[in-house]
Coordinates of C-alpha atoms in Angstrom, one line a residue:
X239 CA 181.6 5.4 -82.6
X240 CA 179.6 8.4 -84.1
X241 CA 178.3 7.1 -87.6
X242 CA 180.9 8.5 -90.5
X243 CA 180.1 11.7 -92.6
X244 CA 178.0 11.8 -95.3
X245 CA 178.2 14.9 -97.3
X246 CA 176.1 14.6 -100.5
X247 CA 172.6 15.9 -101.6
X248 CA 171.6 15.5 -105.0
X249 CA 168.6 16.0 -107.0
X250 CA 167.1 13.1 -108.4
X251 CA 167.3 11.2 -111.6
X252 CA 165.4 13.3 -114.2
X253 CA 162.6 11.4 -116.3
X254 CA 163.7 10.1 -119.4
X255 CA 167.5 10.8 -119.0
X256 CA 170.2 9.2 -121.4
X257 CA 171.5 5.5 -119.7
X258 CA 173.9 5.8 -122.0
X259 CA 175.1 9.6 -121.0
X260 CA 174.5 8.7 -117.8
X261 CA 176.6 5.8 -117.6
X262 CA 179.8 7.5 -119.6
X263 CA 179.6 10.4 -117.4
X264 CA 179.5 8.5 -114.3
X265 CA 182.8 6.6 -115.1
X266 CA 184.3 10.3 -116.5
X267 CA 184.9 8.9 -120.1
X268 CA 183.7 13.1 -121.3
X269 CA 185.4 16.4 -120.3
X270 CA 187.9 18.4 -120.7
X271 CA 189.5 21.6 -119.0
X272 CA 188.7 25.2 -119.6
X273 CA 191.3 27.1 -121.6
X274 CA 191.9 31.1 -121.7
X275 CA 189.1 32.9 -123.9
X276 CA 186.8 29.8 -123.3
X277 CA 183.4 30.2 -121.4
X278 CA 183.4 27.9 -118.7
X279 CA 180.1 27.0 -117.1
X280 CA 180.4 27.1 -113.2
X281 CA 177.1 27.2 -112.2
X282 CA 176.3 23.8 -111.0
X283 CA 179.9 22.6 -110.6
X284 CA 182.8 22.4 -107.9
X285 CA 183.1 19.1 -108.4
X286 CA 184.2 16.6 -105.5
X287 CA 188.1 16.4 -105.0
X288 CA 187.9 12.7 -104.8
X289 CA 186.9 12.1 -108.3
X290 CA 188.4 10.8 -111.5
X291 CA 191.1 12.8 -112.0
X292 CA 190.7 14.4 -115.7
X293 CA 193.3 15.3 -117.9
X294 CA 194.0 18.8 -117.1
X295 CA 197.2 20.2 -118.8
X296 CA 199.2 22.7 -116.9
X297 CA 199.0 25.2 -119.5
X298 CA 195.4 25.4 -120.3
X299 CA 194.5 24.1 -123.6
X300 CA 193.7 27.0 -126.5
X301 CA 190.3 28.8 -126.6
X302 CA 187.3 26.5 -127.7
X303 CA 183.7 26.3 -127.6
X304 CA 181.9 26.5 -124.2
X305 CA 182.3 24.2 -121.6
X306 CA 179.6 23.1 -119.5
X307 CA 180.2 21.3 -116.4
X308 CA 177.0 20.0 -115.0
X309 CA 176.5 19.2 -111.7
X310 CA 175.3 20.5 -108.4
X311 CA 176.4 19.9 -104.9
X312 CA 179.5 21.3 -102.8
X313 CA 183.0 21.6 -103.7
X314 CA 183.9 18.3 -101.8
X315 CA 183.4 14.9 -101.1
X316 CA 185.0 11.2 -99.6
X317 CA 182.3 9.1 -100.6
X318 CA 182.9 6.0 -102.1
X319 CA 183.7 5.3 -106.1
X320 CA 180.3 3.2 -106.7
X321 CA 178.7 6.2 -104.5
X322 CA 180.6 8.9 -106.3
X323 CA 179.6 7.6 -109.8
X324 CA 176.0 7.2 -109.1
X325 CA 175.9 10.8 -107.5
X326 CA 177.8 12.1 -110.9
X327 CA 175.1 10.0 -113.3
X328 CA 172.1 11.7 -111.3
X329 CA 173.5 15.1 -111.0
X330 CA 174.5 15.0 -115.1
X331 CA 171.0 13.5 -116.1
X332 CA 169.6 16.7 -113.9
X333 CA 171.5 19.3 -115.6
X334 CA 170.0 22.1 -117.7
X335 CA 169.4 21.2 -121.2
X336 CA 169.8 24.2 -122.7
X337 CA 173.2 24.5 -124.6
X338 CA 175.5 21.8 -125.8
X339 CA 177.3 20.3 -122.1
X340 CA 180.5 19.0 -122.2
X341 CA 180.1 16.9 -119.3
X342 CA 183.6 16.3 -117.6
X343 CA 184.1 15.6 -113.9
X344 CA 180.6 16.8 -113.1
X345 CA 179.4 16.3 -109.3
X346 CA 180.6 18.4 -106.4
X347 CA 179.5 16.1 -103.6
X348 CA 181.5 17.4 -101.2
X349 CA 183.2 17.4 -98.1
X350 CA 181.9 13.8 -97.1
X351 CA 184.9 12.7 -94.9
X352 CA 184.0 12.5 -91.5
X353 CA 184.2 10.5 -88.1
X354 CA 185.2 6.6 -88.7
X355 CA 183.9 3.9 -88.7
X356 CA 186.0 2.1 -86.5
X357 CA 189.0 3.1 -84.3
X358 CA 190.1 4.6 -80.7
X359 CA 187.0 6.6 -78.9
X360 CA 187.3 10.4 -78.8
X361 CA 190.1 11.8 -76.6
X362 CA 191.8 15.2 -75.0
X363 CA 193.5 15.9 -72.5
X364 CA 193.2 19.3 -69.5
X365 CA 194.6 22.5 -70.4
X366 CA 198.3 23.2 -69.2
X367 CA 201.0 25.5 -70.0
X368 CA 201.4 29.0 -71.6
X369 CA 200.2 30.0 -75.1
X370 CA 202.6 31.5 -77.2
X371 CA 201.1 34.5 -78.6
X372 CA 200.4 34.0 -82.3
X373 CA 202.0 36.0 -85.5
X374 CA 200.5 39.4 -86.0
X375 CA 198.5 39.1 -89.5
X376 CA 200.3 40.4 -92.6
X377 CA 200.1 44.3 -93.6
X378 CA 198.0 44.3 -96.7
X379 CA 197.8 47.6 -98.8
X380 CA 195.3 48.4 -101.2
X381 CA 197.0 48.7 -104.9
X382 CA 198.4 52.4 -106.2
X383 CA 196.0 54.6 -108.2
X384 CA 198.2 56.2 -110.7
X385 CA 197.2 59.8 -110.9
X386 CA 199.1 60.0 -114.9
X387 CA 197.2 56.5 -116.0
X388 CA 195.1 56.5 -119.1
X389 CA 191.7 56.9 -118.4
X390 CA 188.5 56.6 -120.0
X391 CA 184.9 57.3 -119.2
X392 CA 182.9 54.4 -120.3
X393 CA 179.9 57.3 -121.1
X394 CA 182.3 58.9 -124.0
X395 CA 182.1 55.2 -125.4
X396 CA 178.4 55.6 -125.8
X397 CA 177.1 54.4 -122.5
X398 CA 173.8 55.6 -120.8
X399 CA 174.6 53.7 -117.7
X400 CA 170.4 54.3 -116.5
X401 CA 169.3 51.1 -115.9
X402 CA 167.4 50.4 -119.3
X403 CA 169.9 51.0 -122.4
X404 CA 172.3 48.2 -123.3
X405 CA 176.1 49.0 -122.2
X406 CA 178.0 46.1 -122.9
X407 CA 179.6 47.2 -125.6
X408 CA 180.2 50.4 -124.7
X409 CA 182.2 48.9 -121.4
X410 CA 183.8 46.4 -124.2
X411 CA 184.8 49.6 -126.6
X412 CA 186.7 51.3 -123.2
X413 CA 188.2 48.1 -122.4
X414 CA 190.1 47.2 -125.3
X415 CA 191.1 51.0 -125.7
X416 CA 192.3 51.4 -122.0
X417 CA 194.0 47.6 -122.3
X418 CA 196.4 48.7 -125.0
X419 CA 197.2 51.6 -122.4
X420 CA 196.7 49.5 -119.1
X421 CA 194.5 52.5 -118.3
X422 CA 191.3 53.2 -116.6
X423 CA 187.6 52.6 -117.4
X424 CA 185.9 54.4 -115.1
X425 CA 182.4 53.6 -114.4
X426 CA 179.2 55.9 -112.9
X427 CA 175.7 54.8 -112.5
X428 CA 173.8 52.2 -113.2
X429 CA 175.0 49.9 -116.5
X430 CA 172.9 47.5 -117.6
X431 CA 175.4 45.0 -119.4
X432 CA 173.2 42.4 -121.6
X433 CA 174.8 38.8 -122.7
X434 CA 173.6 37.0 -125.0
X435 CA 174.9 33.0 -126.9
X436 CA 177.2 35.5 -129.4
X437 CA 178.5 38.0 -126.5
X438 CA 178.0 35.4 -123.7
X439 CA 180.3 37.5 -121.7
X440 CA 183.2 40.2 -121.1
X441 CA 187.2 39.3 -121.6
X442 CA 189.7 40.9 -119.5
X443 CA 192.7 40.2 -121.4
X444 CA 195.4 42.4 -120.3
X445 CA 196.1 45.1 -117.7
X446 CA 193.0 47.3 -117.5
X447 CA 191.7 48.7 -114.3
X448 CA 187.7 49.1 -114.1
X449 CA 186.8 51.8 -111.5
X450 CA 183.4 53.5 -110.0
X451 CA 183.6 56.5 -109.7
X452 CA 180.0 57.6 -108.0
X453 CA 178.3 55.6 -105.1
X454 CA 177.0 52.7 -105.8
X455 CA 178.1 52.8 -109.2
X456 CA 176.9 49.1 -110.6
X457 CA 177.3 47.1 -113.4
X458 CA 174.2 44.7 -113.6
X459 CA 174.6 41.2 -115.5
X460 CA 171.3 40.9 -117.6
X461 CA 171.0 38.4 -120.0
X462 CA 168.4 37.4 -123.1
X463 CA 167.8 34.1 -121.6
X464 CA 167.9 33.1 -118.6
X465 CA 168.7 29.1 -119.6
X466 CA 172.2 29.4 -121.4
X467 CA 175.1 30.2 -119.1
X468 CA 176.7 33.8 -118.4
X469 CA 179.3 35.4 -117.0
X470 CA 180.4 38.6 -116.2
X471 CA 183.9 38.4 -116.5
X472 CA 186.6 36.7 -118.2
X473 CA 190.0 37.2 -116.5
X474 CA 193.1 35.9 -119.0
X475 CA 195.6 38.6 -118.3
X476 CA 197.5 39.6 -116.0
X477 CA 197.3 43.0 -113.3
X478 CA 193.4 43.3 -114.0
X479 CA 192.0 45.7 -111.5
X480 CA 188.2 45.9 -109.8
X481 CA 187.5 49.4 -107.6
X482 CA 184.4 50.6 -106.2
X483 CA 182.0 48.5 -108.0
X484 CA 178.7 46.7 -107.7
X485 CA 178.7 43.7 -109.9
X486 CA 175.1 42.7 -109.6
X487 CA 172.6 40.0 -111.6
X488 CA 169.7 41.5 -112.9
X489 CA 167.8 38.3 -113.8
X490 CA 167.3 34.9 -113.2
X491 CA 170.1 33.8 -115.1
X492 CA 172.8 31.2 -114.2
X493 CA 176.5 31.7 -114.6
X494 CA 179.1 33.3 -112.7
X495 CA 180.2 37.0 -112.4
X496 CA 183.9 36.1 -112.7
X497 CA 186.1 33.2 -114.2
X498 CA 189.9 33.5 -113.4
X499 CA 191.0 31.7 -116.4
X500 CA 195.0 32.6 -115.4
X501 CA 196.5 35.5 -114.2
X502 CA 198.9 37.3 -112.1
X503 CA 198.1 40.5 -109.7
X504 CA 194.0 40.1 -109.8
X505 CA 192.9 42.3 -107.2
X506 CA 189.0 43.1 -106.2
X507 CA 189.5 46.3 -104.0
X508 CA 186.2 47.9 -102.7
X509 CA 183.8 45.2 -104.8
X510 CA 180.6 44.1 -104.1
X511 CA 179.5 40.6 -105.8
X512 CA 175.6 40.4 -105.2
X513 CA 174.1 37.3 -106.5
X514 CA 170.5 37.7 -105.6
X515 CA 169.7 34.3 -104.8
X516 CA 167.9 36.0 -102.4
X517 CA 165.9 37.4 -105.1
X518 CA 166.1 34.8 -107.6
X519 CA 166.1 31.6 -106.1
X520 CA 166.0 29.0 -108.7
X521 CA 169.1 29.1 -111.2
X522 CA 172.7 28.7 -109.3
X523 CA 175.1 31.6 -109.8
X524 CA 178.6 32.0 -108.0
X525 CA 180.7 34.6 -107.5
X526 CA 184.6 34.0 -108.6
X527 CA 185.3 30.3 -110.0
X528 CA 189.2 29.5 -110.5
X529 CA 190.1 27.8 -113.8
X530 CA 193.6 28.9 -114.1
X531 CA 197.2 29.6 -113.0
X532 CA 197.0 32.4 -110.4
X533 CA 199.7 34.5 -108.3
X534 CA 199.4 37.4 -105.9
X535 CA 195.2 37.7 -106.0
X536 CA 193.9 39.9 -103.8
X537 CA 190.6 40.4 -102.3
X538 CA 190.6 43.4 -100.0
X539 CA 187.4 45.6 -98.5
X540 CA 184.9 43.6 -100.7
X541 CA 181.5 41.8 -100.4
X542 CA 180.4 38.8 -101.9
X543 CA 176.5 38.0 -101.1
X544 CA 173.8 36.1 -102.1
X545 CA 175.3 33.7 -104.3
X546 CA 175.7 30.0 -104.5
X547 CA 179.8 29.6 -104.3
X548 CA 181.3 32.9 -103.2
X549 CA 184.6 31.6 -104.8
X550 CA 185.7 28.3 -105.8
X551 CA 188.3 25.4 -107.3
X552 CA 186.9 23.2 -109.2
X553 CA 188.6 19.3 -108.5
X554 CA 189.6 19.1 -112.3
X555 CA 192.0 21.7 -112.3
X556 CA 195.7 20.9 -111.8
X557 CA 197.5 24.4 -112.2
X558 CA 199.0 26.5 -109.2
X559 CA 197.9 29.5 -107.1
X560 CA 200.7 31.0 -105.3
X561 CA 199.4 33.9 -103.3
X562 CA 195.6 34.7 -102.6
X563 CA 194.8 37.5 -100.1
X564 CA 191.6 38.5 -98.4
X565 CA 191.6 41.4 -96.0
X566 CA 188.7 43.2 -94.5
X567 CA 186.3 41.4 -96.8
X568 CA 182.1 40.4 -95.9
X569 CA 180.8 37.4 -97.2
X570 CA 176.7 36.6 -95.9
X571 CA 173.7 35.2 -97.5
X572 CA 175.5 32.9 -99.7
X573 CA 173.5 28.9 -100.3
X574 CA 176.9 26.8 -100.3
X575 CA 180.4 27.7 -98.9
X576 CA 181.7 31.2 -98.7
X577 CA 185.3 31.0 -99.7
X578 CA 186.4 27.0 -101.2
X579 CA 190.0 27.3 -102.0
X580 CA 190.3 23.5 -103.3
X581 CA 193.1 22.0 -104.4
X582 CA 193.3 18.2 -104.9
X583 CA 194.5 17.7 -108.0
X584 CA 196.2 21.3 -108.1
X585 CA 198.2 23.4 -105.7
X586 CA 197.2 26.2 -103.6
X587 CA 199.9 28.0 -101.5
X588 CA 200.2 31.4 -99.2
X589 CA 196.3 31.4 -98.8
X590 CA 195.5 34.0 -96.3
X591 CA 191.6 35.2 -95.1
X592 CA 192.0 38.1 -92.0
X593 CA 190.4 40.5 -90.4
X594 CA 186.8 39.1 -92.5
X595 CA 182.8 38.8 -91.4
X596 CA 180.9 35.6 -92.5
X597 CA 177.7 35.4 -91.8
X598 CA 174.2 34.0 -92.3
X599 CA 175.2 30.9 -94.4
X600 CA 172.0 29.6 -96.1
X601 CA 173.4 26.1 -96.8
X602 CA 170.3 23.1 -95.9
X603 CA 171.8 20.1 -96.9
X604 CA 174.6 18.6 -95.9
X605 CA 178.0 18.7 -98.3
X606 CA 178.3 22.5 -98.3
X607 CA 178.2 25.6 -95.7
X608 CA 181.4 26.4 -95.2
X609 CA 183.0 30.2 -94.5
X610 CA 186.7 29.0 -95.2
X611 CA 187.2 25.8 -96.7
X612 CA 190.8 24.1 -97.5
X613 CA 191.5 21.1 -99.0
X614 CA 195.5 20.3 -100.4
X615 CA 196.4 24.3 -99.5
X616 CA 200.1 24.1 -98.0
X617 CA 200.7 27.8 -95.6
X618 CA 197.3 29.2 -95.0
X619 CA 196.6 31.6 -92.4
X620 CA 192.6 32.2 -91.2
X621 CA 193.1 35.0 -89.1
X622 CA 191.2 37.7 -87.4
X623 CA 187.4 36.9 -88.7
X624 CA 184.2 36.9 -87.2
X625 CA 181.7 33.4 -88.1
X626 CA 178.3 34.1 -87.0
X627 CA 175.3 31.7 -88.6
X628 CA 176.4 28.6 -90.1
X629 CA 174.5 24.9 -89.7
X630 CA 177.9 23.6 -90.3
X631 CA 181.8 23.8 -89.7
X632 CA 182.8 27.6 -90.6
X633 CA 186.3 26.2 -90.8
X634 CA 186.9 22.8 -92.8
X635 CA 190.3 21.7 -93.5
X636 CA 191.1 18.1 -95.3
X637 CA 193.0 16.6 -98.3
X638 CA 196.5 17.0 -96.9
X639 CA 196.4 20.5 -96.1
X640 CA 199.1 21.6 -94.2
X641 CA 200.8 24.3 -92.2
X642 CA 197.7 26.2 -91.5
X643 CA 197.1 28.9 -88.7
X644 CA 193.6 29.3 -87.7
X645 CA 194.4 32.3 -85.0
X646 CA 192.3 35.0 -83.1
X647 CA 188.9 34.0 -84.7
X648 CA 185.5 34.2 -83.0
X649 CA 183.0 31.8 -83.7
X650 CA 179.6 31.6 -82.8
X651 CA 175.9 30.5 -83.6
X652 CA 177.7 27.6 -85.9
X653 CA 177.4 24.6 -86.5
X654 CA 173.8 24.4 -85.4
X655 CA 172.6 21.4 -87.2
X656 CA 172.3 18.5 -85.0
X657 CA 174.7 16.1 -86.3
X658 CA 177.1 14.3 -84.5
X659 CA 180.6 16.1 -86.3
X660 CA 179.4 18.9 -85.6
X661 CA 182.5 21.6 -84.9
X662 CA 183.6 25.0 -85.3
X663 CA 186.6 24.3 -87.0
X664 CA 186.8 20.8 -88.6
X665 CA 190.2 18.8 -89.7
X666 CA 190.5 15.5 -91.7
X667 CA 191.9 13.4 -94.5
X668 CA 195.7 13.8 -93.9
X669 CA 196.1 17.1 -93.1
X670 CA 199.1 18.1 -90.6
X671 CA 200.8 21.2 -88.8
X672 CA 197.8 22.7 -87.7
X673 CA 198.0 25.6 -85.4
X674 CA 194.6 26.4 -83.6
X675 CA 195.7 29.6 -81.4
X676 CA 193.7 32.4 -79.7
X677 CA 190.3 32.1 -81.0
X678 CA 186.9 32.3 -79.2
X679 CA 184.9 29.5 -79.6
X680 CA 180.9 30.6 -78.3
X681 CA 178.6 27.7 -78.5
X682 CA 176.1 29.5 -76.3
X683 CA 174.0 29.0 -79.7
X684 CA 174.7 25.2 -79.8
X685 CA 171.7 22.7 -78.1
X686 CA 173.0 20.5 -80.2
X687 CA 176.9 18.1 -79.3
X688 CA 179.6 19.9 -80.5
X689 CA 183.4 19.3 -80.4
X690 CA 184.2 22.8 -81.0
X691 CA 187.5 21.5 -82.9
X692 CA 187.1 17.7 -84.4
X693 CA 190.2 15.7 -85.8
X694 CA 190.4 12.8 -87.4
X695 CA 191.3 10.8 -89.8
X696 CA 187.4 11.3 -92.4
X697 CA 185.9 8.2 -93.0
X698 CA 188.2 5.6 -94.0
X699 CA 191.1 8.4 -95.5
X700 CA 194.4 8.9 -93.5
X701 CA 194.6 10.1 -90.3
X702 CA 195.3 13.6 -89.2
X703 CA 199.1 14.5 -87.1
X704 CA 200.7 17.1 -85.4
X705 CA 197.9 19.2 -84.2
X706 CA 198.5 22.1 -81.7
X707 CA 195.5 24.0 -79.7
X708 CA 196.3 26.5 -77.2
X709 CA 195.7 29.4 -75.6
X710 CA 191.9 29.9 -77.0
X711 CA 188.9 30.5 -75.3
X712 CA 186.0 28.1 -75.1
X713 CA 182.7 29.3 -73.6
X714 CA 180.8 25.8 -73.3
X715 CA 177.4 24.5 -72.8
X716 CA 176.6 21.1 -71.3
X717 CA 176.6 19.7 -74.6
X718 CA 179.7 20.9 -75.8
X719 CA 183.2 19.9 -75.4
X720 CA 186.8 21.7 -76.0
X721 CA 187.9 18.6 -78.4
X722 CA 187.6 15.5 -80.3
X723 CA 190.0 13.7 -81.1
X724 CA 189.1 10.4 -83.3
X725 CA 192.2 8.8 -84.0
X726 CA 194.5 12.3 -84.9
X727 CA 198.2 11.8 -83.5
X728 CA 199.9 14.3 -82.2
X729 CA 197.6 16.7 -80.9
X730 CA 198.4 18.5 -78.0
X731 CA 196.2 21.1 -76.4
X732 CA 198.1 23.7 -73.7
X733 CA 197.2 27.3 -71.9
X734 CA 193.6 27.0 -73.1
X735 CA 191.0 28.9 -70.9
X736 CA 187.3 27.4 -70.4
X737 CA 184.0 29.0 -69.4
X738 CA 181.4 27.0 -68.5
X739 CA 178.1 28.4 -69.7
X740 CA 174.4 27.1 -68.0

C-alpha cells in the first residue's frame, strides 16, 4: 500500500511562547463563535473539520468584541488527536501578537485523509456500456436592477474617490442612507477606504446594493496598520447586492474583504476580489469567509485572485447554507484552495460551481490547493469548469458528502506534485452517491502516478460507496491510470473512452 495522506504544514513553535496558552489552546478549552456585528479574524484560520467541536449556537451569539482565530494551514484535516493538538499549540504560539486573540478552534490542517494504511490493493475494472448523458446545468440569471430604486452617489456623500483622500465614511454615510431605502450606492473611481482598531471595518446590515458605475471602478482596503486585522465587509442582513466592483487591498494588511455573518440573497455579480498576495506576500488575506446562516448566495461573472482562501467555512461553525451559486466565475493566483465550502460540524446543501476557470493555484505544501473543495455538502453539482495548474486534487470531496455531480469538467496540468494520491478529482471519508460523468481528464502534464479519480476510505475514516464513473474521457500517460479504487464499494465505471498518450 501507498503510505496514508498527510496534509499539514505548520510553522514552527515561536520562541518564548506561553506553555500554558499553548497547552489550553491545544485541548480547545478557549473560543467562541462569531456573532452578527462582531469582527471576526479569518486570516490565519479555516480550521480542520476534525477538531474539537466548539460550542457554536445556531443563532449566532450577540455582537462582541473581536474575535481572533489564530491559525494557519488549510481548511481540512484527518490527522490524529495527539497530532491535531500539537499542530493547534504550534500554529496558536505562531500567531500575530498584535490585538487581544481569542483563540478558539484555531488550526486548519487540512484535508489529511488519504490512502490506508492497510486494506485491499487498488482496483477497476474495463470500460463497458453506454453513458447516460448528464443534466444540463441550471439557468442562472443575474439579479434585476430596478430602474425606480433609490440611489445615491457616494461622491454627494463627500467622497473624492482619487486614490489619496479617505472615503470610508463617505461610503458609510451612503450606506446607512440607501439601507433605510434598500437603494443604490453607486460607486466611480478609485476610493481609498482606510480602517483603522475604531472603524476596523464596513457593516452591511440591511438590503443595500453597492454598484460601479465607471470601469474599473475600485474600492481599495487600506488600513493604519498593517498588524491588527481588517475587513472590508461585514454582511448581517439580508438581499445585499455587489455589481461591477473591484474590491482591492492596498497594503500589507491581513484580514478578509468579506465576512458573511448571516444572510439571505447575497449575490456578488460582476466583482473582482484581488488580494495581492502577489504583491504582498507576507500577511494572509482571504476573500469571503462564512460565519453565518446563508440561503440563496450567488456568485455570478466574478473574480477572486491573489488571495489566500478565495472563500471558506470555518470547522466551528454549525449553522446552515441552503443554496450557494457560482456561475461564470475566475478564480487564479490564489496560495490555498479556491472555493472550500466545509461543513463538518454545519450543513451545506444545493452547492453548485458551473461554467468556472481555476487556474494557477500557488499552494507549496501539502494540506491546501484545492479549486472546489467539499466536505459534509449533501446535492452539489461541479459542472462545466476548466482546472488548469494545480500541484494537487482540483476536486476534493470527503466528510460524508453526498449526492455530488462532478460533470463535463476538463482537467489538466493538475496534480503535479509527485505524491502517490495524486488525482484529479479525489473522494474519501464516507462520502457516497457520486456521479463522475463526461469530464476530460488530460494528464499530458503529469510525469508524475496519477489515478485521475482516487476513492477510498482516507486514512483510517470510513470507506467511500456507491460511486459511478462513465462516459468521460481520459487522455493517459504511462504513468497514469483511469482509477483507484482503495477499498471504495460500489464503484462502477461504464462507457468511458481512453486515449493513450506517448
Amino acid at each position: 500500500m501507498r503510505s496514508p495522506r498527510r496534509r499539514s504544514a505548520l510553522p514552527p513553535l515561536a520562541a518564548g511562547a506561553s506553555v500554558v496558552a499553548v497547552v489550553a489552546v491545544a485541548l480547545g478549552l478557549l473560543g467562541s463563535a462569531p456573532g452578527p456585528g462582531e469582527q471576526v479574524d479569518t486570516t490565519l484560520s479555516a480550521q480542520s473539520h476534525r477538531m474539537r467541536a466548539p460550542s457554536v449556537p445556531e443563532v449566532a451569539p450577540a455582537a462582541g468584541p473581536e474575535v481572533r482565530v489564530a491559525a494557519s494551514g488549510s481548511a481540512r484535516g484527518t490527522v490524529r488527536d495527539w497530532r491535531r493538538a500539537a499542530e493547534r499549540a504550534r500554529a496558536a504560539a505562531a500567531a500575530p501578537t498584535a490585538g487581544t486573540p481569542v483563540p478558539g478552534s484555531p488550526v486548519p490542517t487540512s484535508p489529511a485523509p488519504g490512502k490506508p494504511t492497510s486494506g485491499p490493493a487498488p482496483t477497476g475494472t474495463a470500460p463497458t456500456g453506454t453513458a447516460p448523458t448528464p443534466d444540463a446545468p441550471p439557468v442562472v440569471t443575474p439579479p434585476v436592477r430596478d430602474p425606480n430604486a433609490a440611489t445615491a452617489d457616494i461622491r454627494a456623500y463627500g467622497a473624492k474617490c482619487d486614490g489619496v483622500a479617505n472615503d470610508r465614511d463617505a461610503l458609510q454615510a451612503a450606506i446607512t442612507d440607501m439601507s433605510a431605502k434598500h437603494g443604490v450606492v453607486t460607486v466611480s473611481g478609485n476610493c481609498r477606504i482606510l480602517t483603522t482598531d475604531a472603524t476596523p471595518g464596513i457593516t452591511l446590515a440591511t438590503a443595500v446594493t453597492i454598484r460601479g458605475t465607471t470601469p474599473g471602478a475600485t474600492l481599495g482596503l487600506d488600513a493604519d496598520k498593517i498588524t491588527s486585522f481588517r475587513q472590508m465587509f461585514g454582511v448581517t442582513g439580508d438581499d445585499v447586492t455587489l455589481q461591477d466592483l473591484t474590491l482591492a487591498r492596498r497594503t500589507g494588511v491581513y484580514g478578509v474583504m468579506i465576512n458573511l455573518y448571516g444572510s439571505r440573497g447575497f449575490t456578488m455579480d460582476g466583482v473582482v476580489i484581488d488580494g495581492r498576495r502577489d504583491v504582498f506576500s507576507g500577511q494572509t488575506f482571504h476573500g469571503i469567509a462564512i460565519w453565518g446562516a446563508l440561503g440563496n448566495a450567488k456568485m455570478l461573472g466574478s473574480t477572486i485572485r491573489n488571495t489566500d482562501y478565495g472563500l471558506f467555512q470555518d470547522s466551528g461553525v454549525r449553522t446552515t447554507t441552503d443554496g450557494f451559486t457560482v456561475d461564470r466565475s475566475t478564480f487564479t493566483g490564489n496560495v490555498l484552495d479556491d472555493l472550500e465550502f466545509n461543513a463538518p460540524n454545519g450543513r451545506m446543501v444545493d452547492i453548485t460551481v458551473t461554467g468556472s476557470t481555476f487556474s494557477a493555484n500557488r499552494a507549496d505544501r501539502i494540506g491546501a490547493g484545492f479549486g472546489v473543495g467539499l466536505a459534509n455538502v449533501q446535492n452539489a453539482r461541479i459542472q462545466g469548469n476548466t482546472f488548469d495548474g494545480y500541484a494537487y486534487e482540483p476536486v476534493h470531496i470527503e466528510d460524508r458528502s453526498a449526492f455530488v455531480t462532478v460533470a463535463d469538467n476538463i482537467f489538466r496540468n493538475s496534480f503535479t506534485a509527485g505524491l502517490d494520491w495524486a488525482s484529479h478529482v479525489w473522494v474519501a471519508d464516507a462520502s457516497h452517491d457520486i456521479t463522475v460523468t463526461g469530464n476530460t481528464f488530460d494528464t499530458s502534464g503529469n510525469g508524475n502516478r496519477i489515478d485521475c479519480v482516487w476513492v477510498g476510505p482516507g486514512g483510517n475514516h470510513p470507506t467511500v460507496t456507491n460511486v459511478t464513473i462513465t462516459g468521460n474521457t481520459f487522455r493517459l500517460r504511462p504513468t497514469a491510470r483511469t482509477v483507484g479504487n482503495y477499498g471504495a464499494t460500489g464503484v462502477t465505471e461504464s462507457g468511458n473512452t481512453v486515449v493513450t498518450l506517448a
